[in-house]
XYZ file of C-alpha atoms in Angstrom:
549
model
C 7.848 29.130 90.610
C 8.287 26.143 92.838
C 9.976 27.113 96.103
C 13.358 25.613 96.783
C 14.671 24.861 100.232
C 18.185 26.009 101.060
C 19.917 24.351 103.988
C 22.591 26.567 105.484
C 25.322 24.700 107.366
C 26.505 26.954 110.168
C 28.843 24.972 112.425
C 29.871 26.916 115.547
C 32.656 28.695 113.717
C 31.996 32.375 113.195
C 29.735 34.953 111.669
C 32.181 36.811 109.483
C 30.451 40.182 109.596
C 31.565 40.754 113.204
C 34.823 40.436 115.114
C 35.739 37.107 116.664
C 34.823 38.362 120.119
C 31.327 39.335 118.950
C 30.268 36.007 117.471
C 26.619 35.073 117.304
C 25.015 31.674 116.829
C 22.173 31.874 114.330
C 20.086 29.314 112.500
C 19.568 29.642 108.756
C 17.795 26.330 108.334
C 14.919 25.938 105.869
C 14.822 29.336 104.210
C 12.578 29.509 101.135
C 14.657 30.904 98.278
C 11.728 32.547 96.478
C 11.019 34.736 99.511
C 14.626 35.365 100.465
C 16.949 38.157 99.423
C 20.237 37.475 101.199
C 21.935 40.331 102.973
C 25.578 40.615 103.977
C 25.096 38.745 107.259
C 23.275 35.837 105.624
C 25.887 35.603 102.877
C 28.660 35.648 105.464
C 26.960 32.881 107.453
C 26.541 30.744 104.356
C 30.186 31.229 103.435
C 31.141 30.488 107.034
C 29.925 26.925 106.712
C 32.602 26.306 104.085
C 35.368 27.775 106.259
C 34.673 25.623 109.324
C 36.906 22.747 108.270
C 39.986 24.989 108.174
C 39.892 25.164 111.960
C 39.294 21.468 112.544
C 41.826 20.543 109.871
C 44.508 22.677 111.469
C 43.941 22.627 115.209
C 41.731 19.739 116.258
C 43.263 16.509 117.566
C 45.778 15.026 115.095
C 45.314 17.815 112.549
C 47.847 19.468 110.260
C 49.777 21.188 113.063
C 50.801 17.737 114.264
C 51.382 16.448 110.746
C 53.723 19.358 110.026
C 55.455 19.829 113.395
C 55.770 16.417 115.035
C 57.357 14.834 111.978
C 59.966 17.593 111.728
C 63.056 18.741 113.622
C 61.589 21.197 116.138
C 58.941 19.443 118.239
C 58.251 16.026 119.688
C 55.797 14.239 121.982
C 57.997 11.815 123.934
C 56.662 9.092 126.180
C 56.243 10.664 129.623
C 55.850 9.251 133.141
C 52.186 10.190 132.781
C 51.698 8.466 129.410
C 51.721 9.670 125.777
C 52.627 6.286 124.330
C 49.186 6.284 122.656
C 49.851 3.129 120.682
C 53.136 4.517 119.389
C 51.570 7.121 117.093
C 53.838 9.978 118.212
C 56.955 7.820 118.088
C 56.043 6.777 114.545
C 55.340 10.322 113.405
C 58.744 11.422 114.758
C 60.625 8.509 113.233
C 58.744 8.621 109.908
C 57.523 5.057 110.387
C 53.835 5.905 110.250
C 51.491 3.402 108.622
C 48.587 3.610 106.193
C 46.245 3.209 109.175
C 47.653 5.955 111.425
C 45.225 8.606 112.611
C 47.110 11.785 111.711
C 47.053 11.223 107.919
C 43.472 10.002 108.159
C 42.228 13.080 110.021
C 44.032 15.458 107.682
C 42.565 13.748 104.616
C 39.026 13.541 105.992
C 38.854 17.123 107.247
C 40.293 18.593 104.064
C 37.684 16.779 101.994
C 34.962 17.833 104.421
C 35.967 21.404 103.611
C 35.952 20.685 99.875
C 32.520 19.072 100.096
C 31.181 22.084 101.998
C 32.613 24.412 99.335
C 31.044 22.341 96.567
C 27.667 22.401 98.328
C 27.658 26.159 98.788
C 28.924 26.665 95.237
C 25.984 24.598 94.035
C 23.561 26.667 96.098
C 25.012 29.965 94.905
C 24.983 28.890 91.259
C 21.489 27.365 91.292
C 19.394 28.701 94.160
C 20.415 32.067 95.578
C 18.817 35.197 94.065
C 21.980 37.287 93.699
C 22.916 39.939 91.198
C 25.758 39.090 88.821
C 28.443 41.002 90.728
C 27.568 39.526 94.108
C 27.368 36.030 92.643
C 30.713 36.368 90.911
C 32.341 37.520 94.159
C 30.873 34.639 96.163
C 31.856 32.060 93.583
C 35.387 33.447 93.465
C 35.787 33.338 97.236
C 34.470 29.791 97.437
C 36.765 28.577 94.660
C 39.800 30.153 96.311
C 38.755 28.607 99.631
C 38.357 25.211 97.962
C 41.803 25.655 96.406
C 43.204 26.264 99.909
C 41.981 22.839 101.029
C 43.612 21.310 97.964
C 46.810 23.172 98.884
C 46.877 21.137 102.115
C 46.188 17.902 100.239
C 48.779 18.448 97.511
C 51.330 19.200 100.215
C 50.587 16.222 102.470
C 49.465 13.540 100.003
C 50.317 14.680 96.479
C 48.122 12.441 94.323
C 44.521 13.083 95.309
C 41.123 13.211 93.579
C 39.903 16.560 92.284
C 36.218 16.798 93.131
C 34.494 19.982 91.983
C 30.808 18.980 91.871
C 28.331 18.535 94.696
C 25.491 16.963 92.694
C 27.236 13.696 91.852
C 25.327 10.454 91.216
C 24.841 7.861 93.930
C 27.845 5.597 94.301
C 30.185 8.096 92.649
C 33.882 7.352 93.228
C 36.291 10.022 91.972
C 39.361 9.233 89.934
C 42.765 9.994 91.415
C 44.713 12.878 89.925
C 48.468 13.247 89.775
C 50.214 15.742 92.016
C 51.054 17.867 88.983
C 47.395 17.923 87.925
C 46.340 19.017 91.410
C 49.031 21.725 91.406
C 47.881 23.018 88.008
C 44.252 23.033 89.160
C 45.058 25.107 92.252
C 47.096 27.611 90.249
C 44.308 27.982 87.694
C 41.621 28.422 90.349
C 43.662 31.072 92.151
C 44.753 33.079 89.137
C 41.238 33.106 87.677
C 39.430 34.053 90.867
C 41.763 36.290 92.909
C 40.885 39.371 90.777
C 37.266 39.051 91.918
C 38.023 38.846 95.640
C 37.406 41.792 97.920
C 40.299 44.116 98.733
C 38.755 44.925 102.102
C 40.554 44.203 105.377
C 37.542 45.198 107.459
C 36.031 43.052 110.211
C 33.523 41.775 107.684
C 36.372 40.019 105.873
C 38.338 38.908 108.918
C 39.021 35.189 108.690
C 38.035 35.120 105.018
C 39.948 35.013 101.764
C 40.226 38.562 100.553
C 42.473 39.402 97.600
C 45.610 39.630 99.741
C 45.062 36.270 101.409
C 44.529 34.853 97.932
C 47.848 36.258 96.716
C 49.581 34.895 99.832
C 48.267 31.418 99.051
C 49.348 31.832 95.430
C 52.835 32.810 96.603
C 52.985 29.646 98.735
C 52.041 27.551 95.741
C 54.746 29.151 93.598
C 57.325 28.876 96.388
C 56.713 25.123 96.513
C 56.142 24.690 92.771
C 59.108 22.395 92.229
C 57.886 20.052 94.987
C 54.170 20.219 94.239
C 54.646 19.734 90.495
C 56.991 16.761 90.997
C 60.105 18.626 89.921
C 58.676 19.957 86.681
C 59.293 23.649 87.277
C 60.357 26.428 89.627
C 58.420 29.664 89.838
C 60.586 32.018 91.906
C 59.688 35.166 89.989
C 55.979 34.396 90.128
C 56.315 33.909 93.879
C 58.007 37.316 94.130
C 55.257 38.910 92.038
C 52.490 37.440 94.205
C 54.246 38.652 97.363
C 54.603 42.105 95.834
C 50.838 42.288 95.355
C 50.446 41.970 99.126
C 53.376 44.239 99.980
C 52.331 46.967 97.563
C 48.748 46.928 98.846
C 50.068 48.588 102.041
C 47.273 46.825 103.917
C 49.580 44.952 106.307
C 52.734 45.562 108.286
C 54.979 43.882 110.826
C 54.066 44.286 114.460
C 56.721 46.060 116.524
C 56.964 42.921 118.664
C 56.401 39.430 117.315
C 54.491 38.392 120.449
C 51.705 40.865 119.596
C 50.613 38.591 116.751
C 49.931 35.765 119.202
C 48.179 37.549 122.059
C 44.757 36.433 123.199
C 43.122 39.514 121.693
C 45.002 39.418 118.403
C 42.146 39.956 115.959
C 43.266 43.518 115.254
C 46.879 42.639 114.499
C 48.137 44.523 111.443
C 50.296 41.507 110.588
C 47.579 38.860 110.256
C 46.392 38.242 106.693
C 44.259 35.121 107.191
C 43.377 33.701 110.594
C 41.223 31.032 112.152
C 38.902 32.875 114.494
C 38.661 31.134 117.856
C 36.313 31.960 120.692
C 35.916 29.393 123.439
C 32.245 30.315 123.859
C 31.350 29.538 120.250
C 34.070 27.106 119.180
C 33.436 24.341 121.657
C 35.145 21.182 120.385
C 37.272 19.885 123.236
C 40.474 20.151 121.183
C 39.584 23.345 119.332
C 42.859 25.057 120.336
C 44.720 23.259 123.102
C 48.428 24.081 122.770
C 48.628 24.896 126.500
C 46.940 21.634 127.483
C 49.019 19.674 125.022
C 52.397 20.946 126.236
C 52.333 22.246 129.822
C 52.861 20.248 133.020
C 49.744 19.826 135.213
C 51.305 22.074 137.849
C 51.176 24.974 135.385
C 47.448 25.087 135.984
C 48.407 27.280 138.931
C 50.603 29.530 136.761
C 47.762 30.545 134.473
C 44.814 29.717 136.760
C 43.518 27.340 134.117
C 40.154 25.671 134.538
C 41.652 22.310 133.503
C 44.937 20.556 134.271
C 47.359 20.386 131.308
C 48.611 17.032 130.019
C 52.438 17.338 129.968
C 53.038 16.231 126.382
C 54.716 18.151 123.563
C 58.079 19.844 123.977
C 60.822 21.335 121.831
C 63.725 19.265 120.501
C 66.916 20.484 122.243
C 68.896 20.610 118.983
C 66.504 23.253 117.686
C 66.744 25.371 120.833
C 70.532 25.239 120.505
C 70.340 26.960 117.098
C 69.130 30.263 118.591
C 71.320 33.268 119.222
C 71.055 33.746 123.016
C 70.180 37.418 122.415
C 67.244 36.617 120.107
C 64.120 37.790 121.923
C 62.168 34.913 120.346
C 64.185 32.405 122.404
C 62.678 33.903 125.562
C 59.161 34.735 124.364
C 58.287 31.651 122.320
C 59.258 28.928 124.794
C 58.372 28.240 128.416
C 61.577 27.268 130.190
C 63.368 27.117 133.518
C 61.785 27.214 137.015
C 57.996 27.303 137.091
C 55.887 29.330 139.497
C 52.270 29.763 140.480
C 50.415 32.962 139.633
C 51.241 34.158 143.154
C 54.963 33.519 142.600
C 55.301 30.317 144.603
C 57.556 27.544 143.196
C 55.764 24.686 141.478
C 56.754 21.081 142.111
C 57.069 17.890 140.142
C 54.317 15.238 140.115
C 55.634 11.775 139.297
C 59.172 11.526 140.663
C 61.118 13.569 143.191
C 57.867 15.322 143.992
C 59.604 17.378 146.650
C 61.750 19.006 143.937
C 60.818 22.174 142.024
C 59.500 21.897 138.488
C 62.221 23.210 136.174
C 61.958 22.807 132.396
C 65.383 21.856 131.042
C 66.661 21.773 127.478
C 67.205 18.036 127.362
C 65.069 15.031 126.459
C 66.209 11.443 126.860
C 64.500 10.009 123.763
C 61.142 9.823 122.060
C 60.658 6.501 123.915
C 61.239 7.851 127.407
C 61.529 11.232 129.101
C 61.372 12.916 132.463
C 58.341 15.005 133.326
C 60.413 18.200 133.203
C 62.322 17.432 130.017
C 62.085 19.907 127.164
C 61.126 23.543 126.797
C 57.373 23.921 126.279
C 55.286 25.679 123.667
C 54.707 29.285 124.650
C 54.408 31.343 121.478
C 50.694 31.935 121.929
C 49.663 33.845 125.021
C 48.044 31.638 127.650
C 45.528 33.987 129.195
C 44.759 33.780 132.894
C 41.674 31.702 133.536
C 41.769 29.932 130.165
C 39.741 26.773 129.754
C 40.952 23.857 127.649
C 40.331 26.147 124.642
C 42.465 29.215 124.021
C 40.780 32.419 122.856
C 43.637 33.455 120.554
C 42.980 33.501 116.833
C 45.385 31.287 114.887
C 47.240 33.115 112.094
C 47.492 30.914 109.010
C 49.069 33.640 106.865
C 50.860 36.701 108.214
C 52.923 39.519 106.752
C 56.270 38.209 108.026
C 55.613 35.098 105.936
C 55.078 37.210 102.814
C 58.373 39.031 103.389
C 60.299 35.821 103.975
C 58.685 34.020 101.040
C 59.815 36.863 98.819
C 63.261 36.767 100.413
C 63.645 33.037 99.807
C 62.465 33.349 96.204
C 64.899 36.235 95.619
C 67.726 34.222 97.159
C 67.005 31.246 94.918
C 66.503 33.556 91.933
C 69.988 35.053 92.223
C 69.459 38.149 94.392
C 70.870 37.274 97.837
C 71.502 40.895 98.827
C 67.892 41.847 98.114
C 66.769 38.838 100.116
C 68.974 39.908 103.027
C 67.213 43.281 103.255
C 63.863 41.553 103.813
C 65.233 39.013 106.277
C 66.844 41.818 108.243
C 63.525 43.674 108.283
C 61.878 40.710 110.024
C 64.812 40.190 112.402
C 65.013 43.794 113.585
C 62.213 43.471 116.123
C 63.945 40.485 117.722
C 67.206 42.138 118.776
C 67.191 45.252 120.940
C 69.481 47.676 122.737
C 73.178 47.051 122.306
C 72.336 43.796 120.495
C 70.447 45.521 117.657
C 73.303 45.073 115.205
C 72.752 41.311 115.342
C 69.548 41.784 113.385
C 71.471 42.531 110.197
C 72.073 39.589 107.901
C 73.952 39.647 104.605
C 73.334 37.950 101.303
C 76.530 35.960 101.780
C 75.273 34.644 105.113
C 71.975 33.541 103.579
C 73.944 31.408 101.124
C 75.666 29.561 103.946
C 74.585 26.279 105.487
C 72.421 25.756 108.563
C 73.628 26.126 112.136
C 71.365 23.212 113.136
C 73.630 20.414 114.382
C 71.876 17.513 112.713
C 72.438 13.919 113.743
C 70.811 11.291 115.959
C 71.012 12.809 119.404
C 69.271 10.866 122.169
C 70.164 8.401 124.925
C 70.189 5.560 122.410
C 72.520 6.869 119.738
C 74.720 9.854 118.912
C 75.760 10.774 115.381
C 77.046 13.992 113.860
C 75.810 15.233 110.508
C 75.831 18.998 110.947
C 74.035 21.392 108.641
C 76.775 23.175 106.711
C 75.987 21.135 103.574
C 72.398 22.411 103.321
C 72.014 24.816 100.402
C 70.674 28.131 101.734
C 70.565 26.517 105.171
C 70.718 29.886 106.913
C 67.448 30.803 105.203
C 65.916 27.603 106.559
C 67.160 28.625 110.008
C 65.470 32.003 109.677
C 62.176 30.312 108.846
C 62.541 28.035 111.859
C 63.263 30.869 114.277
C 60.350 32.966 113.024
C 57.626 30.355 112.493
C 58.127 27.804 115.262
C 54.840 26.266 116.504
C 52.857 27.583 113.526
C 52.281 24.236 111.785
C 54.613 24.465 108.791
C 58.101 23.109 109.540
C 57.730 19.875 107.534
C 56.920 21.803 104.364
C 59.958 24.061 104.775
C 62.291 21.124 105.451
C 61.096 19.321 102.325
C 61.711 22.384 100.168
C 65.279 22.631 101.475
C 65.932 18.912 100.958
C 66.369 18.135 104.653
C 63.203 16.314 105.717
C 64.189 12.825 104.543
C 67.991 13.202 104.411
C 68.944 14.336 107.923
C 68.768 12.700 111.338
C 67.623 14.572 114.425
C 66.828 13.611 118.024
C 65.433 10.017 117.866
C 64.860 10.168 114.116
C 67.265 8.468 111.706
C 67.386 9.871 108.186
C 64.978 8.082 105.856
C 67.541 8.121 103.068
C 70.758 10.141 103.551
C 71.572 9.834 99.837
C 68.429 11.735 98.886
C 67.396 9.137 96.298
C 64.285 7.936 98.132
C 62.059 10.744 99.357
C 58.877 8.713 99.647
C 58.361 9.807 103.259
C 57.990 13.380 102.008
C 54.395 12.344 101.301
C 52.018 10.760 103.766
C 50.260 7.558 102.696
C 46.758 7.595 101.283
C 44.779 6.403 104.335
C 43.840 2.748 104.095
C 40.260 3.541 105.122
C 39.900 5.755 102.052
C 41.430 3.172 99.733
C 38.978 0.578 101.008
C 36.137 2.974 100.225
C 37.497 3.978 96.829
C 39.524 1.274 95.005
C 40.533 3.856 92.381
C 43.022 5.343 94.847
C 46.540 4.082 94.253
C 48.875 4.152 97.252
C 51.793 6.580 97.288
C 55.215 5.033 96.564
C 57.081 3.528 99.499
C 54.028 2.277 101.371
C 52.379 -1.087 101.688
C 49.949 -1.527 98.826
C 51.723 0.900 96.499
C 51.542 -0.063 92.839
């Protein structure tokens, strides 16, 4: 038999058979298939090449965290004395005036399709070249198809109408047709339901950072939770969402941490709450912007607080209206945001850089506007632990799916499906770790409360304009509040706002509502990047953008 050459693409991500702190860099280039019987480590390395894009898609510069957070009502990158105008990209993302040529949509599109292409390549290799027994092959194919579906989950959320590409061996010059959002939704559901039964049930280190059965069900629950949006209003699937969540809950493989902050520590790979994570290790994941929340948000003086090897850039902060929604006794208000006077590691006061440099650095809950801000304006991102001595890359793993999300997805689906009291039990379960001592009773929420509006005081609220819209008119707004308090800084707020009908209809900070009437929700989808449309003329632009049909 003629030998075939298999090229394994291992891209500085992880070797799944070991923990994230025990990563190894190995080369699997030019292995002759006829002489090769793949073991667990080789299989894990081959699969790892298809997972790499999840990290770049999510965390690298202008990835999905920015697409989801900076366009929503919690976070902003205002122009600072030290810069951050950056051609207006962050002002446009906040005000929903982005263009077909902006970098954030482009990076999200490109990286998602890089992941899909990698999945299709490895699928081709597994189907045609690897000498595997039937059971092992079926398991690998299932995992790769679920992983590919996860990239399409990002695309159907951000862009809606995208091409479904499932083959690697396409002819030269191939240009895929564009599918409707409903077709993409149906494809993802079919891929998940057909392949989840063949995924591993293991939660061992070998499967850390991979799609096991429970991560697959969590993704399926997310699809069903957003079914009405992703299928263009054709259906709701609340009971199916509940059923998928119950698969995870009834597995008894995961549990809430006693303290939320445990999930986000530097050494968080053993957290019982994490279902699917992006494994980060600054030794092996070396892209400059691999995981830079501390650099992205903190003032340069905070280098002394954490003894960082690089000076932070004083950019992102939290929108004051969001901070004002918190109960003052909620532990998350203190642990998830860096606020107030800042000190060095030795306890000495830190000072400002660009104005009044003789004054202490004190983060305040106010920001002038997205167009202009003081260097100390806005509470800073602090949900993830910033370990002493960190470089520009944090060592924390990034949880994409965690058990609290499963509980709150089920709660929301129950609420919308007519069981508010059952939903309240689950919401209370998540809240209980966030209120302690004589404030413990505040953790309890009732079904009636979950049916109330939001406490977020919506309206334009900057130095340029002040309007008052409130949040009492938002159906199940209290549930939206609960999601905001629990999942801040985790790269998902846009999706939640869209599902609750708020993303395009409410004003906040320097953002005016796209359409208060709710009739035009075109900004709920990003534009198909112009660079991609120039490459593939089959791609029609999404409605509401220049070039739309």
